[in-house]
Coordinates of C-alpha atoms in Angstrom, one line a residue:
Chain Y
X24 CA -40.4 -45.8 -26.9
X25 CA -36.9 -44.5 -27.0
X26 CA -33.7 -45.9 -25.7
X27 CA -30.6 -44.3 -24.8
X28 CA -27.0 -45.7 -25.9
X29 CA -23.9 -45.0 -24.7
X30 CA -21.0 -45.7 -26.6
X31 CA -17.7 -45.6 -26.2
X32 CA -15.2 -44.7 -29.4
X33 CA -11.8 -45.0 -30.5
X34 CA -10.2 -42.5 -33.5
X35 CA -7.2 -42.0 -35.4
X36 CA -7.8 -38.0 -35.1
X37 CA -4.9 -36.9 -37.6
X38 CA -7.3 -36.5 -40.2
X39 CA -10.1 -35.3 -38.9
X40 CA -11.2 -31.5 -38.2
X41 CA -11.4 -32.2 -34.8
X42 CA -14.8 -34.0 -32.7
X43 CA -17.4 -31.0 -33.3
X44 CA -19.3 -30.5 -36.2
X45 CA -18.1 -27.8 -38.4
X46 CA -19.3 -26.3 -41.8
X47 CA -18.0 -28.6 -44.3
X48 CA -15.6 -26.7 -46.2
X49 CA -13.4 -27.2 -42.5
X50 CA -13.1 -30.7 -43.3
X51 CA -14.7 -34.0 -41.9
X52 CA -15.3 -34.2 -37.9
X53 CA -15.5 -37.3 -35.9
X54 CA -19.2 -36.2 -34.7
X55 CA -20.5 -35.8 -38.4
X56 CA -19.3 -38.7 -39.9
X57 CA -20.3 -40.6 -36.6
X58 CA -24.0 -39.1 -36.8
X59 CA -24.2 -40.1 -40.6
X60 CA -23.8 -43.6 -40.3
X61 CA -26.5 -43.6 -37.0
X62 CA -28.8 -41.8 -39.2
X63 CA -28.5 -44.2 -42.1
X64 CA -29.0 -46.7 -40.0
X65 CA -31.9 -45.3 -38.4
X66 CA -33.5 -43.7 -41.9
X67 CA -34.2 -40.5 -39.9
X68 CA -31.4 -37.7 -38.6
X69 CA -30.0 -38.5 -35.1
X70 CA -28.0 -36.4 -33.7
X71 CA -25.3 -37.5 -30.9
X72 CA -23.7 -36.0 -27.6
X73 CA -20.2 -36.6 -26.9
X74 CA -18.0 -36.0 -23.6
X75 CA -16.4 -32.9 -24.5
X76 CA -14.8 -31.8 -27.8
X77 CA -11.5 -32.9 -29.0
X78 CA -9.5 -30.6 -31.6
X79 CA -8.2 -31.1 -34.8
X80 CA -5.6 -34.1 -35.2
X81 CA -6.1 -35.2 -31.7
X82 CA -6.8 -38.8 -31.0
X83 CA -9.2 -40.7 -28.5
X84 CA -8.5 -44.0 -27.5
X85 CA -12.1 -43.9 -25.0
X86 CA -14.2 -40.7 -26.0
X87 CA -18.1 -41.1 -24.6
X88 CA -21.6 -40.4 -26.5
X89 CA -25.0 -40.8 -26.2
X90 CA -27.7 -40.9 -28.6
X91 CA -31.5 -41.6 -28.1
X92 CA -33.0 -44.2 -30.9
X93 CA -36.6 -46.3 -31.3
X94 CA -34.7 -48.0 -33.8
X95 CA -34.9 -51.7 -32.3
X96 CA -31.4 -52.6 -32.4
X97 CA -29.4 -54.6 -29.5
X98 CA -26.2 -52.7 -27.7
X99 CA -24.4 -55.3 -29.9
X100 CA -26.2 -55.0 -33.3
X101 CA -25.6 -51.1 -32.8
X102 CA -22.0 -51.8 -32.4
X103 CA -22.0 -54.0 -35.0
X104 CA -23.7 -52.1 -37.6
X105 CA -21.8 -48.8 -36.7
X106 CA -18.4 -50.8 -37.3
X107 CA -19.6 -52.0 -40.5
X108 CA -20.4 -48.8 -41.9
X109 CA -17.9 -46.0 -40.2
X110 CA -14.3 -45.5 -41.6
X111 CA -11.6 -47.7 -40.1
X112 CA -9.9 -45.0 -38.2
X113 CA -13.1 -44.5 -36.2
X114 CA -13.7 -47.9 -33.9
X115 CA -16.6 -48.1 -31.6
X116 CA -15.4 -49.8 -28.5
X117 CA -18.6 -50.3 -26.4
X118 CA -22.1 -49.9 -26.8
X119 CA -24.6 -50.4 -23.5
X120 CA -28.1 -49.2 -23.0
X121 CA -28.1 -47.1 -20.6
X122 CA -30.5 -45.2 -18.1
X123 CA -32.5 -42.0 -20.1
X124 CA -31.2 -39.4 -17.6
X125 CA -27.4 -40.7 -18.5
X126 CA -25.5 -37.5 -19.9
X127 CA -22.1 -38.1 -21.6
X128 CA -21.1 -34.5 -20.9
X129 CA -22.9 -33.6 -17.7
X130 CA -22.0 -37.0 -16.0
X131 CA -18.7 -37.4 -16.8
X132 CA -16.3 -36.8 -13.2
X133 CA -13.4 -36.6 -14.7
X134 CA -11.1 -37.3 -17.9
X135 CA -7.6 -38.6 -18.4
X136 CA -5.3 -37.7 -21.6
X137 CA -2.0 -38.7 -22.7
X138 CA 0.7 -36.9 -24.3
X139 CA 3.2 -38.7 -26.4
X140 CA 6.4 -37.0 -27.1
X141 CA 9.2 -39.0 -30.0
X142 CA 12.5 -38.5 -28.4
X143 CA 15.7 -38.3 -30.5
X144 CA 15.8 -39.1 -34.1
X145 CA 12.3 -38.7 -35.8
X146 CA 10.5 -42.0 -36.1
X147 CA 8.2 -42.4 -39.1
X148 CA 6.1 -44.5 -37.5
X149 CA 5.0 -42.5 -35.0
X150 CA 4.5 -39.1 -36.9
X151 CA 0.8 -39.2 -36.6
X152 CA 0.7 -40.1 -32.5
X153 CA 3.7 -38.2 -31.2
X154 CA 5.2 -34.9 -31.3
X155 CA 8.5 -35.2 -32.7
X156 CA 10.7 -33.4 -30.5
X157 CA 13.8 -31.9 -32.1
X158 CA 15.2 -31.5 -28.5
X159 CA 16.7 -33.6 -25.7
X160 CA 14.2 -32.9 -22.7
X161 CA 15.6 -32.9 -18.8
X162 CA 12.7 -35.3 -17.3
X163 CA 14.2 -34.8 -13.8
X164 CA 13.1 -31.1 -13.9
X165 CA 10.1 -31.7 -15.9
X166 CA 8.6 -33.7 -12.9
X167 CA 9.7 -30.8 -10.4
X168 CA 7.8 -28.4 -12.6
X169 CA 5.0 -30.5 -13.0
X170 CA 4.8 -30.8 -9.3
X171 CA 3.4 -27.7 -8.9
X172 CA 0.2 -27.8 -11.0
X173 CA -1.1 -31.1 -9.4
X174 CA -4.3 -29.7 -7.2
X175 CA -7.0 -28.0 -7.2
X176 CA -5.9 -24.4 -9.0
X177 CA -7.4 -21.6 -11.1
X178 CA -5.5 -22.7 -14.6
X179 CA -6.3 -19.1 -16.1
X180 CA -2.9 -19.1 -17.2
X181 CA -3.0 -22.5 -19.2
X182 CA -6.5 -22.0 -21.0
X183 CA -7.7 -20.6 -24.0
X184 CA -8.8 -16.9 -24.2
X185 CA -11.8 -18.1 -25.7
X186 CA -12.7 -19.0 -22.4
X187 CA -12.8 -15.7 -20.7
X188 CA -16.3 -16.0 -20.3
X189 CA -16.5 -19.1 -17.8
X190 CA -17.9 -18.7 -14.6
X191 CA -14.3 -20.2 -13.3
X192 CA -11.2 -21.7 -14.6
X193 CA -10.9 -23.8 -11.5
X194 CA -9.9 -27.7 -12.1
X195 CA -8.6 -30.3 -10.3
X196 CA -5.6 -32.5 -11.7
X197 CA -5.4 -35.3 -9.6
X198 CA -2.6 -37.5 -11.9
X199 CA 0.2 -35.3 -13.9
X200 CA 2.7 -38.2 -14.3
X201 CA 5.9 -38.3 -16.6
X202 CA 6.5 -41.9 -18.2
X203 CA 9.5 -42.6 -19.9
X204 CA 9.3 -45.5 -22.5
X205 CA 11.8 -46.5 -25.0
X206 CA 12.3 -43.4 -27.0
X207 CA 9.5 -41.6 -26.1
X208 CA 7.9 -39.6 -22.9
X209 CA 4.5 -39.9 -21.8
X210 CA 2.6 -37.0 -20.2
X211 CA -0.7 -38.6 -18.6
X212 CA -3.0 -36.0 -17.2
X213 CA -5.8 -37.0 -15.0
X214 CA -8.7 -34.1 -13.7
X215 CA -12.0 -33.6 -13.0
X216 CA -12.0 -31.6 -15.9
X217 CA -9.7 -29.8 -18.8
X218 CA -10.4 -26.7 -20.5
X219 CA -9.5 -25.8 -24.0
X220 CA -6.2 -26.3 -25.1
X221 CA -5.5 -26.6 -21.0
X222 CA -3.7 -30.2 -21.6
X223 CA -1.5 -28.8 -24.9
X224 CA -0.5 -25.6 -23.0
X225 CA 0.8 -27.2 -19.9
X226 CA 2.3 -29.4 -22.0
X227 CA 4.0 -27.0 -24.3
X228 CA 5.3 -25.2 -20.9
X229 CA 6.8 -28.3 -19.7
X230 CA 8.6 -29.0 -22.7
X231 CA 10.4 -25.5 -22.4
X232 CA 11.3 -26.6 -18.8
X233 CA 12.7 -29.7 -20.3
X234 CA 14.8 -27.7 -22.8
X235 CA 16.0 -25.9 -20.1
X236 CA 14.2 -22.0 -21.3
X237 CA 12.3 -22.1 -18.3
X238 CA 12.6 -22.7 -14.6
X239 CA 10.2 -24.6 -12.5
X240 CA 9.4 -22.2 -10.4
X241 CA 8.7 -19.8 -13.0
X242 CA 5.9 -22.7 -14.0
X243 CA 4.8 -21.9 -10.6
X244 CA 4.2 -18.5 -11.1
X245 CA 2.8 -18.5 -14.5
X246 CA 0.1 -21.0 -12.6
X247 CA 0.0 -18.0 -9.9
X248 CA -0.6 -15.1 -12.2
X249 CA -4.1 -16.2 -13.3
X250 CA -3.2 -14.6 -16.6
X251 CA -4.7 -15.6 -19.5
X252 CA -1.4 -13.5 -21.8
X253 CA 0.8 -15.3 -19.7
X254 CA 1.4 -18.7 -21.5
X255 CA 2.1 -18.8 -25.5
X256 CA 3.0 -22.3 -25.6
X257 CA 0.4 -24.8 -27.2
X258 CA 2.3 -28.2 -27.9
X259 CA 1.0 -30.0 -31.1
X260 CA -2.0 -31.4 -31.0
X261 CA -1.2 -34.8 -33.0
X262 CA 0.8 -35.9 -29.6
X263 CA -2.6 -35.4 -27.5
X264 CA -5.1 -38.3 -27.1
X265 CA -8.1 -38.7 -25.0
X266 CA -7.7 -41.8 -23.6
X267 CA -11.3 -42.2 -20.9
X268 CA -13.7 -40.4 -19.5
X269 CA -14.7 -41.2 -16.0
X270 CA -18.2 -41.6 -14.5
X271 CA -19.9 -42.6 -11.4
X272 CA -20.1 -45.9 -10.6
X273 CA -23.0 -47.8 -12.4
X274 CA -24.3 -51.0 -13.8
X275 CA -21.6 -51.2 -16.6
X276 CA -19.0 -50.4 -14.1
X277 CA -17.4 -53.7 -15.0
X278 CA -16.6 -52.6 -18.3
X279 CA -14.8 -49.5 -17.5
X280 CA -12.7 -51.0 -15.1
X281 CA -12.0 -53.2 -17.9
X282 CA -11.5 -50.3 -20.4
X283 CA -9.3 -48.0 -17.7
X284 CA -6.7 -51.9 -17.0
X285 CA -5.6 -51.5 -21.0
X286 CA -5.2 -47.6 -20.9
X287 CA -1.7 -47.7 -19.8
X288 CA -0.5 -49.6 -23.0
X289 CA -3.1 -49.1 -25.3
X290 CA -0.3 -47.0 -27.5
X291 CA 3.1 -47.7 -29.6
X292 CA 6.3 -48.3 -27.8
X293 CA 8.6 -46.9 -30.4
X294 CA 12.3 -46.5 -30.0
X295 CA 14.2 -43.6 -30.9
Chain Q
X10 CA 35.9 -37.3 -58.6
X11 CA 32.8 -39.2 -57.1
X12 CA 31.9 -40.5 -53.9
X13 CA 30.0 -43.6 -52.7
X14 CA 27.3 -43.1 -50.0
X15 CA 25.6 -46.2 -48.4
X16 CA 22.4 -44.9 -46.7
X17 CA 19.7 -46.5 -44.2
X18 CA 16.2 -45.3 -44.5
X19 CA 13.0 -45.7 -42.4
X20 CA 9.6 -45.1 -44.6
X21 CA 5.9 -45.4 -43.7
X22 CA 5.2 -46.9 -46.9
X23 CA 1.0 -47.5 -46.8
X24 CA 0.5 -44.1 -48.7
X25 CA 3.2 -45.4 -51.5
X26 CA 3.3 -47.8 -54.4
X27 CA 6.4 -49.6 -52.8
X28 CA 10.0 -48.6 -53.3
X29 CA 10.1 -49.6 -57.4
X30 CA 9.8 -46.5 -59.4
X31 CA 6.7 -47.2 -61.1
X32 CA 4.7 -45.2 -64.2
X33 CA 3.5 -42.3 -62.1
X34 CA 0.2 -43.3 -62.8
X35 CA 0.9 -46.1 -60.6
X36 CA 1.3 -43.9 -57.2
X37 CA 4.0 -42.3 -55.7
X38 CA 7.4 -44.7 -55.2
X39 CA 10.0 -44.4 -52.1
X40 CA 12.9 -44.6 -54.5
X41 CA 11.5 -41.7 -56.6
X42 CA 11.0 -39.5 -54.3
X43 CA 14.4 -39.7 -52.8
X44 CA 16.0 -40.1 -56.0
X45 CA 14.2 -37.1 -56.3
X46 CA 15.5 -35.0 -53.8
X47 CA 18.9 -36.1 -54.0
X48 CA 18.9 -35.0 -57.7
X49 CA 17.3 -31.8 -56.5
X50 CA 20.3 -31.3 -54.1
X51 CA 22.9 -32.0 -57.1
X52 CA 21.1 -30.1 -59.9
X53 CA 21.8 -33.2 -62.2
X54 CA 20.1 -36.9 -62.2
X55 CA 21.3 -39.1 -59.6
X56 CA 19.8 -42.6 -60.0
X57 CA 19.9 -45.2 -56.5
X58 CA 20.1 -48.8 -55.9
X59 CA 18.3 -50.6 -53.0
X60 CA 19.0 -53.6 -51.2
X61 CA 15.8 -54.8 -53.0
X62 CA 12.0 -53.9 -53.3
X63 CA 9.4 -53.7 -51.2
X64 CA 6.1 -54.0 -52.3
X65 CA 2.8 -51.4 -52.0
X66 CA 2.0 -50.5 -48.7
X67 CA 5.1 -52.2 -47.2
X68 CA 7.0 -50.3 -44.5
X69 CA 10.8 -50.0 -43.5
X70 CA 12.5 -49.4 -40.5
X71 CA 16.2 -50.3 -41.8
X72 CA 16.3 -50.6 -45.9
X73 CA 19.6 -49.8 -47.7
X74 CA 20.5 -47.7 -50.9
X75 CA 23.5 -46.3 -52.4
X76 CA 24.3 -44.0 -54.5
X77 CA 27.0 -42.2 -56.2
X78 CA 27.7 -38.1 -56.4
X79 CA 30.6 -35.9 -56.5
X80 CA 28.7 -33.2 -55.3
X81 CA 31.0 -32.1 -52.0
X82 CA 28.7 -32.6 -49.0
X83 CA 30.1 -34.7 -46.0
X84 CA 27.7 -37.8 -45.2
X85 CA 26.4 -36.2 -42.1
X86 CA 25.7 -32.9 -44.4
X87 CA 23.9 -35.4 -47.1
X88 CA 21.6 -36.7 -44.1
X89 CA 20.7 -33.8 -42.8
X90 CA 19.9 -32.2 -46.8
X91 CA 17.9 -35.2 -47.7
X92 CA 15.8 -35.1 -44.2
X93 CA 15.1 -32.0 -45.3
X94 CA 13.7 -31.9 -48.3
X95 CA 12.2 -35.5 -47.8
X96 CA 8.2 -35.8 -46.6
X97 CA 8.1 -37.0 -43.1
X98 CA 7.0 -40.1 -43.5
X99 CA 10.3 -40.9 -45.1
X100 CA 13.3 -40.7 -42.7
X101 CA 16.8 -40.9 -43.7
X102 CA 18.5 -42.6 -40.4
X103 CA 21.9 -43.0 -41.3
X104 CA 24.5 -41.7 -44.4
X105 CA 27.9 -43.0 -44.5
X106 CA 30.8 -42.7 -47.3
X107 CA 31.6 -46.3 -48.2
X108 CA 34.5 -47.9 -50.6
X109 CA 33.1 -47.7 -54.2
X110 CA 32.8 -51.1 -54.8
X111 CA 29.6 -51.5 -51.7
X112 CA 26.7 -52.9 -53.3
X113 CA 23.8 -52.6 -51.7
X114 CA 21.8 -55.4 -53.3
X115 CA 24.9 -57.7 -54.1
X116 CA 26.5 -57.4 -50.9
X117 CA 23.7 -58.2 -48.6
X118 CA 24.1 -61.6 -46.7
X119 CA 20.8 -61.5 -45.0
X120 CA 17.5 -59.6 -44.3
X121 CA 15.2 -59.6 -41.5
X122 CA 10.7 -58.3 -41.7
X123 CA 8.8 -58.7 -39.2
X124 CA 5.1 -59.0 -40.2
X125 CA 2.8 -57.7 -37.2
X126 CA -0.9 -58.9 -36.3
X127 CA -3.4 -57.5 -34.4
X128 CA -5.6 -59.5 -32.2
X129 CA -8.5 -59.2 -31.0
X130 CA -10.6 -55.4 -31.4
X131 CA -9.4 -53.7 -34.0
X132 CA -7.1 -50.5 -32.9
X133 CA -7.1 -47.8 -34.8
X134 CA -3.7 -46.9 -34.2
X135 CA -2.1 -50.2 -35.8
X136 CA -4.0 -49.9 -38.7
X137 CA -1.5 -48.8 -41.1
X138 CA 1.0 -51.1 -39.5
X139 CA -0.1 -54.4 -38.4
X140 CA -2.6 -56.8 -40.2
X141 CA -6.4 -56.1 -37.9
X142 CA -7.1 -60.2 -37.5
X143 CA -11.0 -61.1 -37.3
X144 CA -9.8 -64.5 -36.0
X145 CA -8.1 -65.2 -32.7
X146 CA -5.0 -67.5 -33.6
X147 CA -3.5 -70.7 -31.7
X148 CA 0.3 -69.7 -31.6
X149 CA 1.5 -72.8 -30.2
X150 CA 0.4 -74.4 -33.4
X151 CA 1.6 -71.9 -35.1
X152 CA 4.8 -72.3 -33.8
X153 CA 4.7 -76.2 -34.5
X154 CA 3.7 -75.4 -38.6
X155 CA 6.9 -72.3 -38.6
X156 CA 9.7 -74.8 -37.3
X157 CA 9.4 -76.9 -40.3
X158 CA 10.1 -73.9 -42.4
X159 CA 13.7 -72.9 -40.6
X160 CA 16.8 -74.0 -42.7
X161 CA 17.7 -74.4 -46.0
X162 CA 14.9 -75.4 -48.1
X163 CA 13.8 -74.9 -51.9
X164 CA 10.7 -72.1 -51.4
X165 CA 9.2 -72.6 -55.2
X166 CA 5.5 -73.2 -53.0
X167 CA 5.9 -69.7 -51.2
X168 CA 6.5 -67.4 -53.5
X169 CA 5.4 -65.6 -56.9
X170 CA 4.9 -67.4 -59.8
X171 CA 6.8 -64.4 -61.5
X172 CA 9.6 -66.0 -60.2
X173 CA 9.7 -69.3 -62.1
X174 CA 12.4 -67.9 -64.3
X175 CA 14.6 -67.9 -61.2
X176 CA 17.4 -70.4 -61.7
X177 CA 16.6 -71.7 -58.3
X178 CA 14.4 -71.0 -55.2
X179 CA 16.9 -72.1 -52.6
X180 CA 16.7 -70.2 -49.6
X181 CA 18.1 -70.1 -45.9
X182 CA 15.5 -68.9 -43.0
X183 CA 17.7 -68.7 -39.8
X184 CA 15.3 -67.4 -38.1
X185 CA 11.4 -67.6 -37.9
X186 CA 9.7 -66.6 -34.5
X187 CA 6.3 -65.5 -32.8
X188 CA 6.6 -63.2 -30.5
X189 CA 3.7 -62.6 -28.4
X190 CA 3.0 -58.8 -27.4
X191 CA 0.3 -57.2 -26.0
X192 CA -2.7 -57.2 -28.3
X193 CA -0.3 -58.4 -31.0
X194 CA 1.3 -61.3 -32.4
X195 CA 5.0 -60.4 -34.5
X196 CA 6.6 -62.7 -36.8
X197 CA 10.1 -62.2 -37.2
X198 CA 11.9 -63.7 -40.0
X199 CA 15.8 -63.6 -40.5
X200 CA 17.5 -65.4 -43.6
X201 CA 20.0 -65.0 -46.4
X202 CA 17.3 -63.7 -49.2
X203 CA 13.5 -63.7 -49.6
X204 CA 11.9 -64.0 -52.9
X205 CA 9.2 -61.8 -54.0
X206 CA 6.0 -62.6 -51.5
X207 CA 7.7 -65.0 -50.0
X208 CA 7.3 -63.7 -46.3
X209 CA 3.5 -62.5 -46.6
X210 CA 2.8 -66.2 -48.4
X211 CA 4.7 -67.8 -45.4
X212 CA 2.8 -65.4 -42.7
X213 CA -0.5 -65.9 -44.9
X214 CA -0.5 -69.9 -44.6
X215 CA 0.8 -69.6 -40.9
X216 CA -2.2 -67.5 -40.4
X217 CA -4.5 -70.0 -41.6
X218 CA -2.7 -72.9 -39.3
X219 CA -3.6 -70.3 -36.4
X220 CA -7.3 -70.7 -37.2
X221 CA -7.4 -74.1 -37.4
X222 CA -8.1 -74.4 -41.1
X223 CA -4.4 -75.8 -41.9
X224 CA -2.6 -78.4 -39.6
X225 CA 1.2 -78.1 -39.7
X226 CA 1.9 -81.3 -41.2
X227 CA -0.2 -79.9 -44.4
X228 CA 2.7 -76.7 -44.0
X229 CA 5.4 -79.1 -44.3
X230 CA 3.6 -80.9 -47.4
X231 CA 3.5 -77.7 -49.2
X232 CA 6.8 -77.2 -48.7
X233 CA 8.2 -80.6 -49.7
X234 CA 5.4 -79.9 -53.2
X235 CA 7.3 -77.1 -54.7
X236 CA 4.6 -76.1 -56.3
X237 CA 4.2 -72.6 -57.4
X238 CA 0.6 -73.3 -57.8
X239 CA -0.1 -74.7 -54.5
X240 CA -0.1 -71.9 -51.6
X241 CA -3.1 -69.3 -52.3
X242 CA -2.6 -67.6 -49.1
X243 CA -1.1 -63.9 -48.9
X244 CA -1.0 -61.7 -46.0
X245 CA -1.7 -58.1 -46.5
X246 CA 0.8 -56.0 -47.3
X247 CA 0.4 -53.4 -44.1
X248 CA 1.7 -55.7 -41.9
X249 CA 5.1 -56.0 -43.1
X250 CA 8.0 -54.3 -42.4
X251 CA 12.0 -54.5 -43.7
X252 CA 13.7 -54.1 -40.6
X253 CA 17.2 -55.0 -41.5
X254 CA 19.6 -55.7 -44.2
X255 CA 23.2 -57.4 -43.3
X256 CA 26.4 -56.9 -44.7
X257 CA 29.8 -58.4 -43.8
X258 CA 31.8 -56.7 -41.3
X259 CA 33.0 -53.3 -42.2
X260 CA 34.5 -50.6 -40.8
X261 CA 31.2 -48.6 -40.3
X262 CA 30.0 -52.1 -38.4
X263 CA 29.8 -50.5 -35.4
X264 CA 26.6 -48.3 -36.4
X265 CA 25.0 -51.5 -38.1
X266 CA 25.6 -53.0 -34.4
X267 CA 23.4 -50.2 -33.1
X268 CA 20.7 -50.3 -35.4
X269 CA 20.5 -54.2 -34.4
X270 CA 20.3 -53.6 -30.9
X271 CA 16.9 -51.0 -31.7
X272 CA 14.9 -53.7 -34.1
X273 CA 13.3 -55.0 -31.6
X274 CA 11.5 -52.1 -30.4
X275 CA 11.0 -50.1 -33.1
X276 CA 7.4 -50.4 -33.5
X277 CA 4.2 -49.9 -31.5
X278 CA 3.3 -52.4 -28.6
X279 CA -0.3 -51.9 -29.1
X280 CA -3.3 -53.3 -26.6
X281 CA -6.7 -54.9 -28.0

């Protein structure tokens, strides 16, 4: 008798080739590392399904995946067993038994990504977790440019060409907030879905605005152009973290709320 | 004509065998890495003198060293040249020309060390920078125990046996503060000098108190015993950071003040 489990996992992705399983010569992946541990525990091959991919060097605080096992461990035992065997830079934050129809990818109704920028002097303690900006940035102008991106838009201009085949590139960004912290600028993105490179390309564009090399009006023109060739900016991956994946309210909503509360302070505040 | 320079350096020590030059098979050291860069710039062997050692995996925000060169670069050019050639996990924060009699070790009148403890759930983003405590800690009791260590004492009970030959183990701790931050407990130590392992052994002892395995009164008995055999606790190195080295006021005091302001917020605040 199979049981489906939902797990929330955090990882320092800096040393990994991303979430998605790759040919071994491309480096270790998060998905493969977790599957190997679950399969070893079950002594049979088990595959896991994530809410979506994260690219090489991208981090996660609240990535979600599900897996089906007939091995009789409780959710609590699964969490302890996985953390006991996983490398320390991958940590399972929670495991819960869910309805067999729950699907980590198809049921997701939204995601939150944070992008961290270290301002001023380089900081050796945020090398792995923030883009070390050699430039000072005009945050007010960046906010002005960001405003035009909030809402439902065709984001063709801000996604990888590899998505040309997607039926449509219409997504809704419900929140794009620039938070100033000691020595850091944090961009908080929430929306119903993000295409590959979308957050990094928007961030790279906003950084150009902050440097004074692009006017806010040009950003809205780029958006309206719906042209995959128009944006050549792609912010470095190590600044990006998948903070949380949102699902419709379920019995375990209490847990998701508690995770959400935390999301604002999960990361370092570092001085310049 | 030789010029002496004083440099303030920050480093993520997690991947290094400490400050002090070691046989190559013991791993890379901070001192060797910096000397190699300076020597390459000068195209002649140059040695540097640090304010003191840091152990393997221990970090620094404000380690200080001096070096003498007759190569004609300004302090600003030296900073830029060194950072251009150093690995990213070692960053020179400042360089200044100083009097030839300035000595990074002998002139130091005090130091500040911070020790970081991650409480609750392990956090993948502080693995390198904080001790991940599997135990909850009673901070009030720890503060009670810490109080008896402040002031001038013979700290023989809290230093490595290798110091048995030192003329005396009397040191003054001017500040031992336990600061509660989101998900973290930070111990701030300031004093006129710290012997090898002294901060880690005191921290390890206070952790035992926080766990309820040692009473505050026993800590003061340990201190009074002046017995190098009495303390078997030594907190993990990656939680420790040399924050700042203090020198008597000098023309460049303005700089040191500005560094000091920052010291409280240099590091991540991470949630559990």
